[in-house]
Amino acid sequence: STVLTQVDERGGHFAIYLIPALEYQPSQIVPKDVLFLVDTSGSQSGAPLKQCQELMRRFINGLNPNDTFTILDFSDKVRQLSKAPLTNTPENRTLAINYINKLRANGATEMLTGITTAINFSAPVGRLRTIVLLSDGYIGNENDILAEVQNNLKPGNR
């Protein structure tokens, strides 16, 4: 397990990554598609973004060999690592780490646009899609965002 924490004058937040202490044969693991959705708005400046970057590097390096992945980052617009999910190869992991390292915090937090883009991003057939949202949570339209997820999340998405 990994716990990342941040406390400042605005309060505190944390991220927890838990992995069951079980061993599986590679053939027993269902290939998944992981879409990382990271908030790069101005409120993420400094330690919050650095912690998100560290967590994403760990996630990328911890993917299973048959997994696919991509990264979307959002502030007042959405940017993406790739137009389609990438296979988990050393070259693609390096591409992702370089992308992660170049992320900068700037702009407004338009999470609804990020969520909508993530929900509609193309997914490979036959894979479980996991959307990992990394944000400080400083938004004002939580109800709109929750409604978007509830009304539009596709089957097989987590």
GROMACS .gro file of N, CA and C in nm, residues 10-149:
model
  420
   10ARG      N    1  -0.507   2.546   0.330
   10ARG     CA    2  -0.641   2.518   0.279
   10ARG      C    3  -0.700   2.391   0.339
   11GLY      N    4  -0.620   2.312   0.405
   11GLY     CA    5  -0.666   2.185   0.460
   11GLY      C    6  -0.574   2.073   0.415
   12GLY      N    7  -0.626   1.952   0.420
   12GLY     CA    8  -0.545   1.837   0.383
   12GLY      C    9  -0.617   1.745   0.287
   13HIS      N   10  -0.540   1.664   0.218
   13HIS     CA   11  -0.597   1.561   0.131
   13HIS      C   12  -0.498   1.446   0.122
   14PHE      N   13  -0.545   1.333   0.070
   14PHE     CA   14  -0.460   1.216   0.062
   14PHE      C   15  -0.501   1.129  -0.056
   15ALA      N   16  -0.409   1.042  -0.094
   15ALA     CA   17  -0.436   0.941  -0.196
   15ALA      C   18  -0.388   0.807  -0.139
   16ILE      N   19  -0.467   0.704  -0.157
   16ILE     CA   20  -0.431   0.570  -0.110
   16ILE      C   21  -0.433   0.475  -0.229
   17TYR      N   22  -0.329   0.394  -0.240
   17TYR     CA   23  -0.319   0.292  -0.344
   17TYR      C   24  -0.302   0.159  -0.272
   18LEU      N   25  -0.398   0.069  -0.283
   18LEU     CA   26  -0.395  -0.060  -0.215
   18LEU      C   27  -0.389  -0.173  -0.316
   19ILE      N   28  -0.304  -0.268  -0.290
   19ILE     CA   29  -0.292  -0.386  -0.376
   19ILE      C   30  -0.311  -0.508  -0.287
   20PRO      N   31  -0.404  -0.598  -0.321
   20PRO     CA   32  -0.423  -0.717  -0.239
   20PRO      C   33  -0.294  -0.799  -0.230
   21ALA      N   34  -0.273  -0.856  -0.115
   21ALA     CA   35  -0.152  -0.936  -0.092
   21ALA      C   36  -0.173  -1.079  -0.140
   22LEU      N   37  -0.219  -1.093  -0.263
   22LEU     CA   38  -0.241  -1.224  -0.322
   22LEU      C   39  -0.153  -1.238  -0.445
   23GLU      N   40  -0.119  -1.360  -0.476
   23GLU     CA   41  -0.040  -1.383  -0.596
   23GLU      C   42  -0.130  -1.446  -0.703
   24TYR      N   43  -0.116  -1.399  -0.825
   24TYR     CA   44  -0.194  -1.447  -0.937
   24TYR      C   45  -0.100  -1.491  -1.048
   25GLN      N   46  -0.144  -1.589  -1.123
   25GLN     CA   47  -0.074  -1.627  -1.244
   25GLN      C   48  -0.107  -1.522  -1.350
   26PRO      N   49  -0.013  -1.486  -1.437
   26PRO     CA   50  -0.043  -1.386  -1.540
   26PRO      C   51  -0.168  -1.418  -1.622
   27SER      N   52  -0.195  -1.545  -1.646
   27SER     CA   53  -0.312  -1.582  -1.725
   27SER      C   54  -0.443  -1.557  -1.650
   28GLN      N   55  -0.438  -1.539  -1.518
   28GLN     CA   56  -0.558  -1.516  -1.437
   28GLN      C   57  -0.594  -1.367  -1.430
   29ILE      N   58  -0.506  -1.281  -1.472
   29ILE     CA   59  -0.529  -1.138  -1.459
   29ILE      C   60  -0.597  -1.086  -1.585
   30VAL      N   61  -0.715  -1.026  -1.568
   30VAL     CA   62  -0.789  -0.970  -1.680
   30VAL      C   63  -0.717  -0.843  -1.727
   31PRO      N   64  -0.684  -0.834  -1.857
   31PRO     CA   65  -0.620  -0.712  -1.906
   31PRO      C   66  -0.711  -0.592  -1.882
   32LYS      N   67  -0.654  -0.485  -1.834
   32LYS     CA   68  -0.734  -0.366  -1.809
   32LYS      C   69  -0.679  -0.249  -1.889
   33ASP      N   70  -0.765  -0.150  -1.902
   33ASP     CA   71  -0.728  -0.024  -1.966
   33ASP      C   72  -0.740   0.083  -1.859
   34VAL      N   73  -0.631   0.152  -1.831
   34VAL     CA   74  -0.630   0.254  -1.726
   34VAL      C   75  -0.618   0.391  -1.791
   35LEU      N   76  -0.713   0.477  -1.758
   35LEU     CA   77  -0.711   0.615  -1.805
   35LEU      C   78  -0.687   0.704  -1.684
   36PHE      N   79  -0.573   0.771  -1.683
   36PHE     CA   80  -0.539   0.863  -1.576
   36PHE      C   81  -0.591   1.001  -1.612
   37LEU      N   82  -0.674   1.058  -1.526
   37LEU     CA   83  -0.731   1.190  -1.546
   37LEU      C   84  -0.679   1.279  -1.435
   38VAL      N   85  -0.587   1.370  -1.469
   38VAL     CA   86  -0.520   1.450  -1.367
   38VAL      C   87  -0.554   1.598  -1.381
   39ASP      N   88  -0.587   1.658  -1.270
   39ASP     CA   89  -0.619   1.800  -1.260
   39ASP      C   90  -0.488   1.879  -1.265
   40THR      N   91  -0.474   1.964  -1.365
   40THR     CA   92  -0.355   2.051  -1.376
   40THR      C   93  -0.396   2.198  -1.368
   41SER      N   94  -0.505   2.226  -1.297
   41SER     CA   95  -0.548   2.364  -1.279
   41SER      C   96  -0.454   2.435  -1.181
   42GLY      N   97  -0.469   2.565  -1.170
   42GLY     CA   98  -0.381   2.645  -1.087
   42GLY      C   99  -0.376   2.603  -0.941
   43SER      N  100  -0.487   2.551  -0.887
   43SER     CA  101  -0.488   2.510  -0.747
   43SER      C  102  -0.400   2.389  -0.720
   44GLN      N  103  -0.358   2.320  -0.823
   44GLN     CA  104  -0.271   2.203  -0.810
   44GLN      C  105  -0.123   2.242  -0.803
   45SER      N  106  -0.094   2.370  -0.812
   45SER     CA  107   0.044   2.417  -0.816
   45SER      C  108   0.122   2.371  -0.693
   46GLY      N  109   0.247   2.335  -0.715
   46GLY     CA  110   0.335   2.295  -0.605
   46GLY      C  111   0.319   2.151  -0.565
   47ALA      N  112   0.310   2.130  -0.434
   47ALA     CA  113   0.307   1.994  -0.378
   47ALA      C  114   0.192   1.908  -0.431
   48PRO      N  115   0.068   1.960  -0.447
   48PRO     CA  116  -0.038   1.871  -0.497
   48PRO      C  117  -0.004   1.809  -0.632
   49LEU      N  118   0.046   1.888  -0.726
   49LEU     CA  119   0.079   1.832  -0.857
   49LEU      C  120   0.199   1.738  -0.847
   50LYS      N  121   0.298   1.774  -0.768
   50LYS     CA  122   0.414   1.686  -0.751
   50LYS      C  123   0.372   1.549  -0.698
   51GLN      N  124   0.278   1.548  -0.603
   51GLN     CA  125   0.231   1.421  -0.549
   51GLN      C  126   0.152   1.342  -0.653
   52CYS      N  127   0.071   1.411  -0.733
   52CYS     CA  128  -0.001   1.343  -0.841
   52CYS      C  129   0.097   1.283  -0.941
   53GLN      N  130   0.201   1.357  -0.975
   53GLN     CA  131   0.301   1.308  -1.070
   53GLN      C  132   0.370   1.182  -1.016
   54GLU      N  133   0.407   1.185  -0.888
   54GLU     CA  134   0.473   1.070  -0.828
   54GLU      C  135   0.380   0.949  -0.828
   55LEU      N  136   0.255   0.970  -0.794
   55LEU     CA  137   0.158   0.861  -0.792
   55LEU      C  138   0.139   0.804  -0.933
   56MET      N  139   0.128   0.890  -1.034
   56MET     CA  140   0.110   0.841  -1.172
   56MET      C  141   0.232   0.762  -1.218
   57ARG      N  142   0.353   0.808  -1.183
   57ARG     CA  143   0.473   0.732  -1.221
   57ARG      C  144   0.468   0.592  -1.160
   58ARG      N  145   0.425   0.583  -1.034
   58ARG     CA  146   0.413   0.452  -0.969
   58ARG      C  147   0.307   0.366  -1.037
   59PHE      N  148   0.193   0.426  -1.067
   59PHE     CA  149   0.087   0.352  -1.137
   59PHE      C  150   0.137   0.298  -1.271
   60ILE      N  151   0.197   0.384  -1.350
   60ILE     CA  152   0.245   0.345  -1.484
   60ILE      C  153   0.344   0.230  -1.473
   61ASN      N  154   0.437   0.240  -1.380
   61ASN     CA  155   0.539   0.136  -1.364
   61ASN      C  156   0.484   0.009  -1.299
   62GLY      N  157   0.362   0.015  -1.242
   62GLY     CA  158   0.302  -0.102  -1.179
   62GLY      C  159   0.197  -0.172  -1.262
   63LEU      N  160   0.177  -0.127  -1.387
   63LEU     CA  161   0.078  -0.191  -1.473
   63LEU      C  162   0.123  -0.332  -1.511
   64ASN      N  163   0.027  -0.418  -1.538
   64ASN     CA  164   0.056  -0.554  -1.583
   64ASN      C  165   0.096  -0.553  -1.731
   65PRO      N  166   0.170  -0.655  -1.775
   65PRO     CA  167   0.221  -0.656  -1.913
   65PRO      C  168   0.114  -0.642  -2.022
   66ASN      N  169  -0.007  -0.695  -2.000
   66ASN     CA  170  -0.110  -0.690  -2.104
   66ASN      C  171  -0.205  -0.571  -2.092
   67ASP      N  172  -0.178  -0.482  -1.997
   67ASP     CA  173  -0.262  -0.364  -1.978
   67ASP      C  174  -0.236  -0.259  -2.085
   68THR      N  175  -0.332  -0.169  -2.101
   68THR     CA  176  -0.316  -0.050  -2.184
   68THR      C  177  -0.344   0.070  -2.095
   69PHE      N  178  -0.302   0.190  -2.142
   69PHE     CA  179  -0.320   0.309  -2.060
   69PHE      C  180  -0.309   0.435  -2.145
   70THR      N  181  -0.355   0.544  -2.087
   70THR     CA  182  -0.329   0.677  -2.141
   70THR      C  183  -0.346   0.778  -2.028
   71ILE      N  184  -0.311   0.903  -2.056
   71ILE     CA  185  -0.322   1.011  -1.959
   71ILE      C  186  -0.396   1.128  -2.023
   72LEU      N  187  -0.495   1.179  -1.951
   72LEU     CA  188  -0.560   1.305  -1.986
   72LEU      C  189  -0.532   1.401  -1.872
   73ASP      N  190  -0.499   1.526  -1.905
   73ASP     CA  191  -0.490   1.627  -1.799
   73ASP      C  192  -0.580   1.743  -1.836
   74PHE      N  193  -0.637   1.806  -1.733
   74PHE     CA  194  -0.735   1.911  -1.758
   74PHE      C  195  -0.715   2.028  -1.664
   75SER      N  196  -0.748   2.144  -1.716
   75SER     CA  197  -0.764   2.268  -1.639
   75SER      C  198  -0.884   2.335  -1.705
   76ASP      N  199  -0.859   2.442  -1.783
   76ASP     CA  200  -0.969   2.501  -1.859
   76ASP      C  201  -0.982   2.438  -1.997
   77LYS      N  202  -0.895   2.342  -2.028
   77LYS     CA  203  -0.906   2.259  -2.148
   77LYS      C  204  -0.845   2.123  -2.117
   78VAL      N  205  -0.871   2.025  -2.202
   78VAL     CA  206  -0.822   1.889  -2.182
   78VAL      C  207  -0.710   1.861  -2.281
   79ARG      N  208  -0.602   1.806  -2.230
   79ARG     CA  209  -0.489   1.763  -2.314
   79ARG      C  210  -0.473   1.613  -2.296
   80GLN      N  211  -0.409   1.546  -2.391
   80GLN     CA  212  -0.396   1.400  -2.382
   80GLN      C  213  -0.261   1.352  -2.429
   81LEU      N  214  -0.216   1.245  -2.365
   81LEU     CA  215  -0.091   1.180  -2.403
   81LEU      C  216  -0.105   1.117  -2.541
   82SER      N  217  -0.220   1.056  -2.569
   82SER     CA  218  -0.238   0.983  -2.695
   82SER      C  219  -0.384   0.987  -2.737
   83LYS      N  220  -0.409   0.962  -2.864
   83LYS     CA  221  -0.546   0.961  -2.918
   83LYS      C  222  -0.619   0.831  -2.886
   84ALA      N  223  -0.542   0.728  -2.851
   84ALA     CA  224  -0.598   0.597  -2.819
   84ALA      C  225  -0.512   0.536  -2.708
   85PRO      N  226  -0.564   0.438  -2.634
   85PRO     CA  227  -0.484   0.374  -2.530
   85PRO      C  228  -0.355   0.313  -2.587
   86LEU      N  229  -0.251   0.321  -2.507
   86LEU     CA  230  -0.120   0.270  -2.546
   86LEU      C  231  -0.097   0.133  -2.483
   87THR      N  232  -0.028   0.045  -2.556
   87THR     CA  233   0.011  -0.083  -2.497
   87THR      C  234   0.120  -0.059  -2.394
   88ASN      N  235   0.129  -0.149  -2.298
   88ASN     CA  236   0.225  -0.134  -2.190
   88ASN      C  237   0.361  -0.189  -2.234
   89THR      N  238   0.436  -0.104  -2.304
   89THR     CA  239   0.572  -0.140  -2.347
   89THR      C  240   0.671  -0.045  -2.278
   90PRO      N  241   0.797  -0.081  -2.272
   90PRO     CA  242   0.896   0.011  -2.213
   90PRO      C  243   0.897   0.148  -2.282
   91GLU      N  244   0.881   0.148  -2.414
   91GLU     CA  245   0.881   0.275  -2.488
   91GLU      C  246   0.761   0.362  -2.450
   92ASN      N  247   0.644   0.300  -2.437
   92ASN     CA  248   0.524   0.376  -2.402
   92ASN      C  249   0.528   0.422  -2.257
   93ARG      N  250   0.586   0.341  -2.168
   93ARG     CA  251   0.601   0.385  -2.030
   93ARG      C  252   0.695   0.506  -2.023
   94THR      N  253   0.802   0.504  -2.100
   94THR     CA  254   0.893   0.619  -2.105
   94THR      C  255   0.822   0.742  -2.160
   95LEU      N  256   0.743   0.725  -2.265
   95LEU     CA  257   0.664   0.835  -2.321
   95LEU      C  258   0.572   0.894  -2.214
   96ALA      N  259   0.507   0.807  -2.138
   96ALA     CA  260   0.414   0.852  -2.033
   96ALA      C  261   0.489   0.924  -1.920
   97ILE      N  262   0.600   0.871  -1.877
   97ILE     CA  263   0.677   0.935  -1.770
   97ILE      C  264   0.725   1.072  -1.814
   98ASN      N  265   0.770   1.084  -1.937
   98ASN     CA  266   0.811   1.215  -1.989
   98ASN      C  267   0.694   1.313  -1.991
   99TYR      N  268   0.576   1.265  -2.030
   99TYR     CA  269   0.455   1.349  -2.031
   99TYR      C  270   0.422   1.394  -1.888
  100ILE      N  271   0.425   1.300  -1.795
  100ILE     CA  272   0.396   1.329  -1.655
  100ILE      C  273   0.493   1.434  -1.600
  101ASN      N  274   0.621   1.418  -1.632
  101ASN     CA  275   0.723   1.510  -1.581
  101ASN      C  276   0.706   1.653  -1.632
  102LYS      N  277   0.640   1.669  -1.746
  102LYS     CA  278   0.622   1.801  -1.807
  102LYS      C  279   0.491   1.869  -1.766
  103LEU      N  280   0.407   1.803  -1.687
  103LEU     CA  281   0.280   1.863  -1.647
  103LEU      C  282   0.304   1.987  -1.563
  104ARG      N  283   0.226   2.091  -1.589
  104ARG     CA  284   0.234   2.218  -1.514
  104ARG      C  285   0.094   2.259  -1.473
  105ALA      N  286   0.082   2.320  -1.355
  105ALA     CA  287  -0.047   2.366  -1.304
  105ALA      C  288  -0.073   2.508  -1.351
  106ASN      N  289  -0.190   2.528  -1.416
  106ASN     CA  290  -0.227   2.659  -1.468
  106ASN      C  291  -0.371   2.655  -1.515
  107GLY      N  292  -0.445   2.761  -1.493
  107GLY     CA  293  -0.581   2.771  -1.547
  107GLY      C  294  -0.687   2.734  -1.446
  108ALA      N  295  -0.811   2.742  -1.491
  108ALA     CA  296  -0.928   2.714  -1.407
  108ALA      C  297  -0.954   2.564  -1.399
  109THR      N  298  -1.031   2.523  -1.299
  109THR     CA  299  -1.066   2.382  -1.282
  109THR      C  300  -1.199   2.354  -1.349
  110GLU      N  301  -1.195   2.301  -1.471
  110GLU     CA  302  -1.317   2.263  -1.542
  110GLU      C  303  -1.323   2.110  -1.546
  111MET      N  304  -1.352   2.053  -1.428
  111MET     CA  305  -1.351   1.909  -1.414
  111MET      C  306  -1.457   1.840  -1.498
  112LEU      N  307  -1.572   1.903  -1.517
  112LEU     CA  308  -1.678   1.840  -1.595
  112LEU      C  309  -1.630   1.808  -1.737
  113THR      N  310  -1.555   1.899  -1.796
  113THR     CA  311  -1.500   1.874  -1.930
  113THR      C  312  -1.403   1.756  -1.927
  114GLY      N  313  -1.319   1.750  -1.825
  114GLY     CA  314  -1.226   1.637  -1.811
  114GLY      C  315  -1.298   1.505  -1.793
  115ILE      N  316  -1.399   1.505  -1.706
  115ILE     CA  317  -1.477   1.382  -1.681
  115ILE      C  318  -1.547   1.336  -1.809
  116THR      N  319  -1.610   1.430  -1.880
  116THR     CA  320  -1.682   1.396  -2.003
  116THR      C  321  -1.586   1.338  -2.106
  117THR      N  322  -1.469   1.399  -2.120
  117THR     CA  323  -1.369   1.349  -2.215
  117THR      C  324  -1.324   1.209  -2.176
  118ALA      N  325  -1.301   1.186  -2.047
  118ALA     CA  326  -1.258   1.054  -2.001
  118ALA      C  327  -1.364   0.948  -2.027
  119ILE      N  328  -1.489   0.981  -1.997
  119ILE     CA  329  -1.598   0.885  -2.016
  119ILE      C  330  -1.612   0.848  -2.163
  120ASN      N  331  -1.589   0.942  -2.252
  120ASN     CA  332  -1.607   0.918  -2.396
  120ASN      C  333  -1.480   0.877  -2.469
  121PHE      N  334  -1.369   0.866  -2.398
  121PHE     CA  335  -1.242   0.828  -2.462
  121PHE      C  336  -1.251   0.683  -2.508
  122SER      N  337  -1.199   0.655  -2.628
  122SER     CA  338  -1.210   0.520  -2.685
  122SER      C  339  -1.143   0.417  -2.594
  123ALA      N  340  -1.210   0.304  -2.576
  123ALA     CA  341  -1.158   0.196  -2.492
  123ALA      C  342  -1.141   0.070  -2.575
  124PRO      N  343  -1.034  -0.003  -2.552
  124PRO     CA  344  -1.016  -0.130  -2.623
  124PRO      C  345  -1.126  -0.229  -2.585
  125VAL      N  346  -1.168  -0.310  -2.679
  125VAL     CA  347  -1.271  -0.410  -2.656
  125VAL      C  348  -1.215  -0.520  -2.566
  126GLY      N  349  -1.297  -0.567  -2.474
  126GLY     CA  350  -1.259  -0.680  -2.391
  126GLY      C  351  -1.174  -0.646  -2.271
  127ARG      N  352  -1.165  -0.519  -2.237
  127ARG     CA  353  -1.085  -0.479  -2.121
  127ARG      C  354  -1.171  -0.404  -2.022
  128LEU      N  355  -1.139  -0.420  -1.895
  128LEU     CA  356  -1.202  -0.337  -1.794
  128LEU      C  357  -1.136  -0.200  -1.800
  129ARG      N  358  -1.216  -0.096  -1.805
  129ARG     CA  359  -1.164   0.041  -1.806
  129ARG      C  360  -1.167   0.094  -1.664
  130THR      N  361  -1.054   0.142  -1.617
  130THR     CA  362  -1.044   0.207  -1.488
  130THR      C  363  -1.004   0.351  -1.512
  131ILE      N  364  -1.084   0.444  -1.461
  131ILE     CA  365  -1.051   0.586  -1.469
  131ILE      C  366  -0.999   0.628  -1.333
  132VAL      N  367  -0.875   0.675  -1.330
  132VAL     CA  368  -0.811   0.719  -1.206
  132VAL      C  369  -0.808   0.870  -1.208
  133LEU      N  370  -0.888   0.934  -1.120
  133LEU     CA  371  -0.895   1.079  -1.112
  133LEU      C  372  -0.804   1.128  -1.001
  134LEU      N  373  -0.713   1.219  -1.037
  134LEU     CA  374  -0.622   1.279  -0.939
  134LEU      C  375  -0.648   1.429  -0.937
  135SER      N  376  -0.697   1.479  -0.823
  135SER     CA  377  -0.733   1.620  -0.813
  135SER      C  378  -0.731   1.662  -0.667
  136ASP      N  379  -0.717   1.792  -0.643
  136ASP     CA  380  -0.730   1.844  -0.508
  136ASP      C  381  -0.876   1.861  -0.470
  137GLY      N  382  -0.966   1.850  -0.565
  137GLY     CA  383  -1.109   1.853  -0.538
  137GLY      C  384  -1.168   1.992  -0.520
  138TYR      N  385  -1.091   2.098  -0.552
  138TYR     CA  386  -1.143   2.234  -0.540
  138TYR      C  387  -1.229   2.267  -0.661
  139ILE      N  388  -1.357   2.229  -0.653
  139ILE     CA  389  -1.452   2.254  -0.760
  139ILE      C  390  -1.581   2.305  -0.698
  140GLY      N  391  -1.670   2.354  -0.779
  140GLY     CA  392  -1.795   2.407  -0.726
  140GLY      C  393  -1.918   2.341  -0.784
  141ASN      N  394  -1.902   2.251  -0.877
  141ASN     CA  395  -2.018   2.190  -0.943
  141ASN      C  396  -2.020   2.038  -0.925
  142GLU      N  397  -2.001   1.994  -0.801
  142GLU     CA  398  -1.996   1.851  -0.772
  142GLU      C  399  -2.120   1.778  -0.821
  143ASN      N  400  -2.238   1.838  -0.802
  143ASN     CA  401  -2.361   1.771  -0.842
  143ASN      C  402  -2.367   1.747  -0.993
  144ASP      N  403  -2.321   1.845  -1.073
  144ASP     CA  404  -2.317   1.828  -1.219
  144ASP      C  405  -2.222   1.715  -1.257
  145ILE      N  406  -2.109   1.710  -1.191
  145ILE     CA  407  -2.009   1.607  -1.222
  145ILE      C  408  -2.061   1.469  -1.185
  146LEU      N  409  -2.119   1.455  -1.067
  146LEU     CA  410  -2.173   1.325  -1.026
  146LEU      C  411  -2.287   1.281  -1.117
  147ALA      N  412  -2.370   1.374  -1.161
  147ALA     CA  413  -2.478   1.341  -1.254
  147ALA      C  414  -2.421   1.295  -1.388
  148GLU      N  415  -2.317   1.360  -1.437
  148GLU     CA  416  -2.253   1.320  -1.563
  148GLU      C  417  -2.202   1.176  -1.554
  149VAL      N  418  -2.136   1.145  -1.443
  149VAL     CA  419  -2.083   1.009  -1.425
  149VAL      C  420  -2.198   0.910  -1.416
   0.00000   0.00000   0.00000
